[in-house]
Each structure stands twice: as structure tokens, then as C-alpha cells.
Amino acid sequence: MKAKTSFFCTECGNESVKWQGKCPACGSWNTLVEQQTMKTDKKGGFQPKRNNKAVPLKDLSADHEIRFSTGISELDRVLGGGAVKGSLVLVGGAPGVGKSTLLLQICGSLDGIGSVLYVTGEESCQQLKMRADRLCSNNDSVFVISETNLNAVLDSVDDIKPEFLIIDSIQTIYNEELTSAPGSVGQVKDCTMSLMRLAKEQGITVFVIGHVNKEGAIAGPKVLEHMVDCVLYFEGSVSSGYRILRAAKNRYGSTNEIGVFEMLNDGLQSVENPSEMLLSGRPENIPGTCVACVLEGSRPILAEVQALLCPTSFNAARRNSNGVDYNRAMLLLAVLEKIGGLRIGGCDAYINVIGGLELDEPAADLAVILAVASSYLEKEVDSKLAAIGEVGLTGELRAVSNLNQRLNETARLGFTKCIIPRQGRVRLQIPEGLEVVQVSNISEAMRAVFRS
Ligand code: TYD
Ligand code: MG
């Protein structure tokens, strides 16, 4: 078969037959690169099975999906209750965030499940051994190989017959039948396809690490998201000790669970109680901070929102928001100015959420408003007070989901007062020791908080 070339977009992975300046799929400029896709017609895609008959769905037994625990509670939670046999999971994240560390720790905690093969294309086996010693990941059923050639990896899988395969990282693995460089879109797609086939045909659970890279030359895991069963992103700044694992796609579970880890000297530690971690060391009785309660998946999390307002020294005020969407923060500042009557137009405003958490739920609105107002008015919010509620453009407070669950978590962490939207339908179950104040707009909320 003749060698075929295609053009792939390094942003979205779209394939075109000819080169163009602008990707027709995602609209980015100058991102198409030429790739020789195939030399032989052997690879690529699943081979069609002969005599493959459709079967009634109700006759299938559900035990085809076999879950097992990875031994790391936060990882199990993100995967939807454990890893699924025969699935392919892609773990993406910035360099240094801890992807290799997490997967090496799985090797240590999987004891009893069967053998594990760790393929590293980035380190030598000795380096891996040093790290594994530190992480206590040594046990008899863990095999390692330092290899970048896909066929050698597949041979090694045939040899060891592992239950669990870890590839670190997909960008270093290459198929010698393709002429393009390792890490290019064609290679990454082809190798993932081969691993997918391995997972489905032999029932091996495969975890693949993918680097996220802003530069166009290396294909990020974005192009792979369509192929794999589950995509996990590892987030968190490398300087802060906390890491958040988030599912962006999961064929076997929900995608809105997060896992929280702390990077310690002996590897990543699951954080079972993120609220306690996020609130520890909080300044008390100082203006400019307020606690919000947001839902991450099924889990309520309390986080501290801080705001700093100071008179601007330029014509246009500076606005900065970290952890709260910038546009959402601007909207809340405008509501506070117009409806709340605070003259914050002439102030620089900085908003920050502690612990690197992203509050993308509107239930945090009220806490943002109160933190900003507190800084502007130089009056502190009681440190035992939490605020829950979405703020509308007319300054009204809107109801939020799962309020009782949030109140329980708030009370559990020792808060004594909670400001919530006025309730119509939901029957409140107020936990003992928590005073709940129902308000209908931000002016009422501010009166309730800054009473003195
Ligand atoms: P690593 O897993 O190599 O990152 P990735 O594979 O995502 O690029 O983790 C690298 C960082 O983790 C490194 O900067 C040091 C830190 N680290 C610890 O703090 N403690 C540890 O026990 C380990 C193994 C790493
Ligand atoms: Mg690594």
C-alpha cells in the first residue's frame, strides 16, 4: 500500500486531506502539520469481526463491567467507584504535577489484583526503582520496563500477561511502522489505538499518561479524548502542595467527582476531608474573607473566598480574579455597585480562592459578594459564618440545589451561622447548633452580616 499523508490539527486533532492555514474544525491558525499516516494497511482501527451478531441488550449480564479498587480512595472516587477491567484511562496534566507519582503509587497499592507492568519512556529502570523505594511501591507483582517502541511493549505484555498496564507517557511511545516522530499526532493516535485494542481484547486495564503542552509541535492528549474510556486531568499549581484530580470524560461513571491529594515527601496522600484542608490556617476576624459551600460532584466542599479592595491609582481600576470565573466576578462587582450601593467603581479589586480551587458553581456568588463588601467596608464577616446562594442581576438570591447536604457539612465543620436564600419549596433540615438566616437579596444579606 502506498504511503499516505494527511494533515492533522495539533489543537483538536482534526484530519484534512490538504494543508490549510486555518483548521476547518476548530478555527485555529497555522496548526496543521503533515503526517504520514500509514505504510501498511495492518494497523489503525478495530478489525471488523466476521459473523458478529447483535444480541438483545436485556440478555446481557452486567457483570461484564468488573470494577476493582486501585487502593487509592480518591482515585477510586474519581473513576466512579474503582477501575473497570479492560478500560483505558488517560491521565493528563502539566509537567511536574505528579502523574508518574500517582501511577507508581497504584503499583504499590494494587497488591493482590495481579501483576502490573509499568512502561516508562522517560526514566531508566534504576531511576524508577529509586522513586518506587521512596513511595513504598515495591512488591513482587510489579514489573518495569524502560521502552519506547510500541511493538517491544506489546511483546513484553505477551510475556508478562499483566492485569494492569501503565504507560508513562504516550508521547514517548512510537510505532516503527510509521515514519513520523514520537509524540506527533499520527503516532500518538496510532499507539493509543493499539493500546485500546489490547485493553478490550485481553481485558487489561491500561492507564496512559499524556502531557498537556501548549506548543503545537507535540500532540496533547486532546486528540485522544474521543478514543479512550476515561480522561482524568490532574490540576493544581506545582508550588502548592495540593492537587485535584478531575474526570473530564468517563464512560463508566459520572464526571463531576473530584479527588483531592496532597503532595508530601513520600508521595501523594488522599485528602478525605478537603474542607478541613482548605479552611486550615484561615485568618479570623479580619475583613475581606468569607466562606462558601460548593458541591463538587456529590461532595459539599467549604472554601474560603478572599477579596482585597483598594483605591485605584490609575484611570481604570484593576480587576483580578483567581478561582472565580473573571466574567462572573465582574458581574458580581457590578451588582454590588448598582444594587448594593457600594461605590467600588474607583477601587482595584482582587478576588482569590484559597487552595487553588476553582469555584465554578454559582452557589459561591454570595460569599464573593460578602468578601468584597467586607473588604470595602472594612468590617469583618464572622469567622463562624458561611454563605450559600446564587446572586441574580437584580441582586436577588436564588435557591441552590442540595441545600440540606451543604448545611450538614457547614455544621460539621463547626460553623454556627449560615446565610442562605429564602426557601419556598425545600423543607429545611437544620442541623443542631447551626443558625440559618434566610434572606431574599444581597442588601438583606449584608444587613444580616454587617449588623454592628
Ligand atoms: P512527577 O510524578 O514526576 O510529575 P509528572 O510525572 O506529572 O511530570 O512528580 C514530580 C514532582 O513531585 C516533583 O517536582 C517532586 C514532587 N514529589 C514530591 O514532592 N514527593 C514525592 O514523593 C515525589 C515522588 C515527588
Ligand atoms: Mg512523569
Coordinates of C-alpha atoms and ligand atoms in Angstrom, one line a residue:
M1 CA 0.0 0.0 0.0
K2 CA 1.3 3.5 -0.9
A3 CA 2.3 5.7 1.9
K4 CA -0.5 8.2 2.6
T5 CA -0.1 11.6 4.1
S6 CA -2.7 13.6 5.9
F7 CA -2.7 16.9 7.8
F8 CA -3.6 16.9 11.4
C9 CA -4.5 19.9 13.5
T10 CA -2.3 19.9 16.6
E11 CA -5.1 21.7 18.6
C12 CA -8.1 19.5 18.0
G13 CA -6.7 16.5 16.0
N14 CA -8.9 17.1 13.0
E15 CA -7.7 15.4 9.9
S16 CA -7.7 17.2 6.5
V17 CA -6.5 15.9 3.1
K18 CA -4.7 19.1 2.2
W19 CA -2.8 21.8 4.1
Q20 CA -4.7 24.9 5.1
G21 CA -3.8 28.0 7.1
K22 CA -6.8 27.7 9.3
C23 CA -8.1 24.5 10.8
P24 CA -11.7 23.9 9.4
A25 CA -12.8 22.3 12.6
C26 CA -11.6 24.4 15.5
G27 CA -10.6 27.6 13.6
S28 CA -7.0 27.9 15.0
W29 CA -4.4 29.3 12.7
N30 CA -1.3 27.6 11.5
T31 CA -1.8 24.4 13.4
L32 CA -2.0 21.8 10.6
V33 CA 1.0 19.5 10.4
E34 CA 1.7 16.9 7.8
Q35 CA 1.8 13.3 9.0
Q36 CA 2.5 10.1 7.0
T37 CA -0.3 8.1 8.3
M38 CA 0.2 4.5 7.1
K39 CA 2.8 2.4 5.5
T40 CA 0.9 -0.9 5.8
D41 CA -2.8 -1.5 6.0
K42 CA -2.4 -3.6 9.1
K43 CA -2.8 -1.0 11.8
G44 CA -5.4 1.6 12.7
G45 CA -8.9 1.0 13.9
F46 CA -10.5 -2.2 15.1
Q47 CA -10.5 -5.1 12.7
P48 CA -14.1 -5.9 11.7
K49 CA -15.1 -9.2 13.2
R50 CA -16.8 -11.8 10.9
N51 CA -20.2 -13.1 11.9
N52 CA -20.5 -10.6 14.6
K53 CA -24.2 -10.8 15.6
A54 CA -26.2 -8.3 17.6
V55 CA -27.7 -9.6 20.8
P56 CA -30.6 -8.4 22.9
L57 CA -29.5 -5.9 25.5
K58 CA -31.6 -7.4 28.2
D59 CA -29.9 -10.8 27.8
L60 CA -26.5 -9.4 28.6
S61 CA -25.4 -9.8 32.1
A62 CA -24.0 -6.7 33.8
D63 CA -21.0 -8.4 35.3
H64 CA -19.0 -7.7 32.2
E65 CA -18.1 -4.5 33.9
I66 CA -15.9 -5.6 36.6
R67 CA -14.7 -3.0 39.0
F68 CA -11.8 -3.2 41.4
S69 CA -10.3 -0.8 43.8
T70 CA -7.0 0.8 43.0
G71 CA -6.2 1.1 46.7
I72 CA -6.2 4.9 46.5
S73 CA -9.6 6.1 47.7
E74 CA -9.6 9.5 46.0
L75 CA -8.7 7.9 42.6
D76 CA -11.5 5.3 43.0
R77 CA -13.9 8.1 43.7
V78 CA -13.0 9.9 40.5
L79 CA -13.2 6.8 38.4
G80 CA -16.7 6.2 39.7
G81 CA -16.0 3.6 42.4
G82 CA -12.9 1.9 41.2
A83 CA -11.1 1.0 37.9
V84 CA -13.0 -1.0 35.3
K85 CA -11.3 -4.1 33.9
G86 CA -10.4 -3.7 30.3
S87 CA -10.7 0.1 30.3
L88 CA -8.2 2.6 29.0
V89 CA -7.8 5.7 31.2
L90 CA -5.8 8.7 30.1
V91 CA -4.2 10.8 32.8
G92 CA -3.3 14.3 31.6
G93 CA -1.6 17.2 33.4
A94 CA 1.1 19.8 33.3
P95 CA 4.7 18.6 33.8
G96 CA 5.7 18.0 37.4
V97 CA 2.1 17.9 38.7
G98 CA 2.6 14.3 39.9
K99 CA 1.2 12.0 37.2
S100 CA 4.1 9.5 37.4
T101 CA 4.0 9.6 41.2
L102 CA 0.3 8.7 41.3
L103 CA 0.5 5.8 38.9
L104 CA 3.6 4.4 40.6
Q105 CA 1.7 4.6 43.8
I106 CA -1.1 2.5 42.2
C107 CA 1.6 -0.2 41.6
G108 CA 2.2 -0.4 45.3
S109 CA -1.4 -0.4 46.4
L110 CA -2.8 -2.9 43.8
D111 CA -1.3 -5.8 45.7
G112 CA -3.5 -8.9 45.2
I113 CA -5.1 -7.9 41.9
G114 CA -2.5 -9.5 39.7
S115 CA 0.7 -8.3 38.1
V116 CA 1.3 -4.8 37.0
L117 CA 3.6 -3.7 34.1
Y118 CA 5.0 -0.2 34.3
V119 CA 6.4 1.0 31.0
T120 CA 8.5 4.1 31.3
G121 CA 9.8 6.0 28.3
E122 CA 11.0 8.9 30.4
E123 CA 13.2 7.4 33.1
S124 CA 15.6 4.5 33.4
C125 CA 14.5 1.5 35.4
Q126 CA 17.1 2.5 38.1
Q127 CA 15.6 5.9 38.5
L128 CA 12.1 4.4 38.7
K129 CA 13.4 2.0 41.3
M130 CA 14.7 4.9 43.4
R131 CA 11.4 6.6 43.3
A132 CA 9.5 3.4 44.0
D133 CA 11.6 2.8 47.1
R134 CA 10.6 6.2 48.3
L135 CA 6.9 5.6 47.6
C136 CA 7.0 2.1 49.0
S137 CA 5.6 0.8 45.7
N138 CA 7.8 -2.3 45.7
N139 CA 6.1 -5.6 45.6
D140 CA 6.6 -8.9 43.8
S141 CA 3.9 -8.4 41.2
V142 CA 5.3 -5.1 39.8
F143 CA 7.3 -5.3 36.6
V144 CA 9.0 -2.4 35.0
I145 CA 10.5 -1.9 31.5
S146 CA 12.2 1.2 30.1
E147 CA 11.0 1.1 26.5
T148 CA 9.6 3.4 23.8
N149 CA 9.0 1.0 21.0
L150 CA 5.3 0.0 20.8
N151 CA 6.0 -3.5 19.5
A152 CA 8.5 -4.2 22.2
V153 CA 5.9 -3.0 24.8
L154 CA 3.3 -5.4 23.2
D155 CA 5.8 -8.3 23.3
S156 CA 6.5 -7.6 26.9
V157 CA 2.8 -7.6 27.6
D158 CA 2.5 -11.0 25.9
D159 CA 5.4 -12.2 28.1
I160 CA 4.2 -11.0 31.5
K161 CA 0.5 -11.1 30.9
P162 CA -0.2 -8.2 33.4
E163 CA -3.7 -7.3 34.7
F164 CA -2.7 -3.7 34.8
L165 CA -0.6 -1.8 32.3
I166 CA 0.8 1.7 32.9
I167 CA 2.3 3.7 30.0
D168 CA 4.4 6.7 31.0
S169 CA 4.0 8.6 28.7
I170 CA 2.1 8.2 25.4
Q171 CA 4.2 11.0 23.8
T172 CA 7.4 8.9 24.1
I173 CA 6.0 5.7 22.6
Y174 CA 6.3 5.1 18.9
N175 CA 5.3 2.6 16.3
E176 CA 8.2 1.9 13.9
E177 CA 5.9 1.3 11.0
L178 CA 5.0 5.0 10.9
T179 CA 7.6 7.4 9.8
S180 CA 6.5 10.4 11.9
A181 CA 8.3 11.4 15.1
P182 CA 7.3 10.1 18.5
G183 CA 4.8 12.5 20.1
S184 CA 3.3 13.6 16.8
V185 CA -0.4 13.4 16.3
G186 CA -0.2 10.3 14.0
Q187 CA 2.0 8.4 16.4
V188 CA 0.0 9.2 19.5
K189 CA -3.3 8.3 17.8
D190 CA -1.9 5.0 16.4
C191 CA -0.3 3.9 19.7
T192 CA -3.4 4.7 21.7
M193 CA -5.5 2.7 19.2
S194 CA -3.2 -0.3 19.7
L195 CA -3.4 0.0 23.4
M196 CA -7.2 0.3 23.3
R197 CA -7.3 -2.9 21.3
L198 CA -5.1 -4.6 23.8
A199 CA -7.4 -3.4 26.7
K200 CA -10.6 -4.6 25.0
E201 CA -9.3 -7.9 23.6
Q202 CA -7.3 -9.1 26.6
G203 CA -9.2 -7.3 29.4
I204 CA -6.1 -5.5 30.6
T205 CA -6.7 -2.2 32.4
V206 CA -4.5 0.4 30.9
F207 CA -3.5 3.7 32.4
V208 CA -1.8 6.1 30.0
I209 CA -0.1 9.3 30.9
G210 CA -0.3 12.2 28.5
H211 CA 1.5 15.5 28.6
V212 CA -0.5 18.7 28.1
N213 CA 1.6 21.0 26.0
K214 CA 0.7 24.4 24.8
E215 CA 3.1 24.3 21.9
G216 CA 1.8 22.9 18.7
A217 CA 4.6 20.5 17.9
I218 CA 3.6 17.9 20.4
A219 CA 0.1 16.4 20.3
G220 CA -1.6 16.9 23.6
P221 CA -4.0 14.3 24.9
K222 CA -6.8 16.4 23.5
V223 CA -6.7 14.4 20.3
L224 CA -7.1 11.2 22.3
E225 CA -10.1 12.1 24.3
H226 CA -12.5 10.7 21.8
M227 CA -10.8 7.3 21.8
V228 CA -10.3 6.4 25.4
D229 CA -12.8 5.4 28.1
C230 CA -11.9 7.8 30.7
V231 CA -10.0 11.1 30.8
L232 CA -8.6 12.4 34.1
Y233 CA -6.9 15.7 34.5
F234 CA -4.5 16.4 37.3
E235 CA -4.6 20.0 38.3
G236 CA -3.0 22.3 40.8
S237 CA 0.0 24.5 40.8
V238 CA 3.3 22.7 41.2
S239 CA 4.2 25.1 44.0
S240 CA 1.2 24.5 46.2
G241 CA 1.1 21.1 47.8
Y242 CA -2.5 20.3 46.8
R243 CA -3.6 18.5 43.6
I244 CA -7.0 18.0 42.3
L245 CA -7.9 15.0 40.0
R246 CA -10.9 15.7 37.8
A247 CA -12.6 13.4 35.3
A248 CA -13.3 15.2 32.0
K249 CA -14.9 12.1 30.5
N250 CA -15.9 8.8 32.0
R251 CA -17.8 6.0 30.2
Y252 CA -18.3 4.2 33.4
G253 CA -19.3 6.8 35.9
S254 CA -20.1 10.4 36.5
T255 CA -17.7 13.2 35.5
N256 CA -18.3 15.6 38.3
E257 CA -16.4 13.9 41.1
I258 CA -13.1 15.3 42.2
G259 CA -10.3 13.7 44.1
V260 CA -8.0 15.8 46.3
F261 CA -4.5 14.9 47.1
E262 CA -1.6 16.4 49.0
M263 CA 2.0 16.0 47.7
L264 CA 4.2 15.0 50.6
N265 CA 7.7 13.7 50.9
D266 CA 6.5 10.2 50.5
G267 CA 4.2 10.8 47.5
L268 CA 0.6 11.7 47.1
Q269 CA -1.7 11.4 50.0
S270 CA -5.5 11.2 49.6
V271 CA -7.3 14.1 51.4
E272 CA -10.6 12.7 52.6
N273 CA -11.7 15.9 54.1
P274 CA -10.9 18.7 51.6
S275 CA -12.9 21.3 53.5
E276 CA -10.8 21.0 56.6
M277 CA -7.7 21.3 54.5
L278 CA -9.0 24.3 52.6
L279 CA -10.0 26.1 55.8
S280 CA -6.9 25.4 57.9
G281 CA -4.9 28.4 58.8
R282 CA -7.7 30.8 58.0
P283 CA -7.3 34.3 59.4
E284 CA -10.1 35.1 61.9
N285 CA -11.9 38.3 62.3
I286 CA -10.2 40.1 59.5
P287 CA -12.1 42.0 56.8
G288 CA -12.1 40.6 53.3
T289 CA -12.8 36.9 53.7
C290 CA -15.9 34.8 53.6
V291 CA -16.6 31.0 53.4
A292 CA -18.6 29.5 50.6
C293 CA -20.1 26.0 50.3
V294 CA -20.0 24.4 46.8
L295 CA -20.8 21.0 45.6
E296 CA -18.1 19.1 43.8
G297 CA -19.8 16.0 42.4
S298 CA -21.7 14.5 45.3
R299 CA -19.5 16.1 47.9
P300 CA -20.0 19.5 49.6
I301 CA -16.8 21.5 50.0
L302 CA -16.2 24.6 52.0
A303 CA -13.8 27.1 50.6
E304 CA -12.6 30.5 51.6
V305 CA -13.0 33.4 49.2
Q306 CA -10.8 36.4 49.8
A307 CA -11.2 39.9 48.4
L308 CA -9.0 42.9 48.6
L309 CA -10.2 46.3 47.5
C310 CA -8.1 49.4 47.5
P311 CA -8.4 52.8 45.9
T312 CA -7.0 52.7 42.3
S313 CA -4.1 54.9 41.3
F314 CA -4.9 54.7 37.6
N315 CA -7.8 55.9 35.4
A316 CA -9.2 52.4 35.0
A317 CA -9.5 50.2 38.1
R318 CA -7.6 46.9 38.0
R319 CA -9.6 43.8 38.4
N320 CA -8.2 40.4 39.0
S321 CA -9.9 37.1 39.9
N322 CA -8.4 33.8 40.8
G323 CA -10.6 30.7 41.3
V324 CA -13.8 32.5 40.4
D325 CA -14.5 33.0 36.7
Y326 CA -13.4 36.5 35.7
N327 CA -16.7 37.4 33.9
R328 CA -18.7 36.1 36.8
A329 CA -16.6 38.2 39.3
M330 CA -17.1 41.3 37.2
L331 CA -20.9 40.7 37.1
L332 CA -21.0 40.3 40.9
L333 CA -19.0 43.5 41.3
A334 CA -21.4 45.4 39.1
V335 CA -24.4 44.0 41.1
L336 CA -22.7 45.1 44.3
E337 CA -22.1 48.6 43.0
K338 CA -25.6 49.2 41.5
I339 CA -27.9 47.2 43.8
G340 CA -25.8 47.0 47.0
G341 CA -24.9 50.7 46.7
L342 CA -21.2 50.4 47.4
R343 CA -19.0 52.8 45.4
I344 CA -16.5 50.2 44.3
G345 CA -16.0 51.6 40.8
G346 CA -13.0 53.5 41.9
C347 CA -11.3 50.6 43.6
D348 CA -8.9 48.0 42.4
A349 CA -10.4 44.6 43.2
Y350 CA -8.6 41.3 43.7
I351 CA -10.5 38.1 44.4
N352 CA -8.9 34.9 45.3
V353 CA -10.0 31.4 46.3
I354 CA -7.6 29.7 48.7
G355 CA -6.1 26.3 47.9
G356 CA -6.2 26.7 44.1
L357 CA -9.8 25.5 43.9
E358 CA -11.9 26.7 41.0
L359 CA -15.4 27.7 42.2
D360 CA -17.5 27.2 39.0
E361 CA -20.8 26.8 40.8
P362 CA -23.0 29.9 41.2
A363 CA -23.7 28.9 44.8
A364 CA -20.4 30.7 45.7
D365 CA -21.7 34.1 44.5
L366 CA -23.0 35.3 47.8
A367 CA -19.6 34.5 49.5
V368 CA -17.8 36.5 46.8
I369 CA -20.2 39.5 47.3
L370 CA -19.8 39.4 51.1
A371 CA -16.0 39.1 50.9
V372 CA -15.8 42.1 48.5
A373 CA -18.2 44.1 50.7
S374 CA -16.3 43.2 53.8
S375 CA -13.0 44.4 52.4
Y376 CA -14.6 47.6 51.1
L377 CA -16.5 48.4 54.3
E378 CA -13.5 47.2 56.4
K379 CA -15.9 45.2 58.5
E380 CA -15.2 41.6 59.1
V381 CA -17.5 38.7 58.4
D382 CA -17.9 36.5 61.5
S383 CA -15.4 33.6 61.1
K384 CA -18.1 31.1 62.1
L385 CA -20.4 32.2 59.3
A386 CA -20.7 30.6 55.9
A387 CA -22.7 32.0 52.9
I388 CA -24.6 30.0 50.2
G389 CA -26.6 31.3 47.3
E390 CA -26.6 32.3 43.7
V391 CA -26.9 36.1 43.0
G392 CA -29.1 37.3 40.1
L393 CA -28.6 40.6 38.2
T394 CA -31.3 42.4 40.2
G395 CA -29.4 41.5 43.4
E396 CA -31.9 38.7 44.4
L397 CA -30.7 35.5 45.9
R398 CA -31.7 32.3 44.1
A399 CA -32.1 28.9 45.5
V400 CA -29.3 26.3 45.1
S401 CA -29.5 22.5 44.9
N402 CA -28.9 20.0 47.8
L403 CA -29.1 22.7 50.4
N404 CA -29.6 20.3 53.3
Q405 CA -26.4 18.4 52.4
R406 CA -24.5 21.7 52.3
L407 CA -25.9 22.8 55.7
N408 CA -24.8 19.5 57.2
E409 CA -21.2 19.9 56.0
T410 CA -21.2 23.5 57.3
A411 CA -22.4 22.4 60.7
R412 CA -19.9 19.5 60.8
L413 CA -17.0 21.9 60.4
G414 CA -18.1 23.9 63.4
F415 CA -19.8 26.9 61.7
T416 CA -22.6 28.4 63.8
K417 CA -24.3 30.6 61.3
C418 CA -25.2 30.2 57.6
I419 CA -26.8 32.8 55.2
I420 CA -29.0 31.1 52.6
P421 CA -31.6 32.2 50.0
R422 CA -35.2 32.4 51.3
Q423 CA -36.7 29.0 50.8
G424 CA -40.1 28.3 49.2
R425 CA -40.2 24.6 48.3
V426 CA -37.5 22.8 50.0
R427 CA -38.1 21.5 53.6
L428 CA -35.0 22.5 55.5
Q429 CA -33.5 20.1 57.9
I430 CA -31.4 22.4 60.0
P431 CA -28.6 20.7 61.8
E432 CA -28.2 21.2 65.5
G433 CA -26.0 24.2 66.5
L434 CA -26.4 26.0 63.2
E435 CA -28.3 29.2 63.0
V436 CA -29.8 29.6 59.5
V437 CA -30.6 33.1 58.2
Q438 CA -32.8 33.2 55.1
V439 CA -32.5 36.4 53.0
S440 CA -34.0 37.3 49.7
N441 CA -31.4 39.8 48.3
I442 CA -27.9 41.0 48.8
S443 CA -28.9 44.1 50.8
E444 CA -30.7 41.9 53.3
A445 CA -27.6 39.6 53.4
M446 CA -25.3 42.5 54.1
R447 CA -27.5 43.8 56.8
A448 CA -27.5 40.3 58.4
V449 CA -23.8 40.0 58.2
F450 CA -22.5 43.5 59.0
R451 CA -25.1 44.3 61.6
S452 CA -22.9 46.1 64.1
Ligands
TYD1 P1 6.1 13.6 38.8 O1 5.2 12.5 39.2 O2 7.4 13.2 38.3 O3 5.4 14.5 37.8 P2 4.9 14.2 36.3 O4 5.1 12.8 36.0 O5 3.4 14.7 36.3 O6 5.7 15.1 35.4 O7 6.2 14.5 40.1 C1 7.1 15.4 40.2 C2 7.0 16.3 41.4 O8 6.5 15.7 42.5 C3 8.4 16.7 41.7 O9 8.5 18.1 41.4 C4 8.7 16.4 43.1 C5 7.4 16.0 43.6 N1 7.4 14.9 44.5 C6 7.3 15.0 45.9 O10 7.1 16.1 46.4 N2 7.3 13.9 46.7 C7 7.5 12.7 46.2 O11 7.5 11.7 47.0 C8 7.6 12.5 44.8 C9 7.8 11.2 44.2 C10 7.6 13.6 44.0
MG2 MG 6.4 11.9 34.7

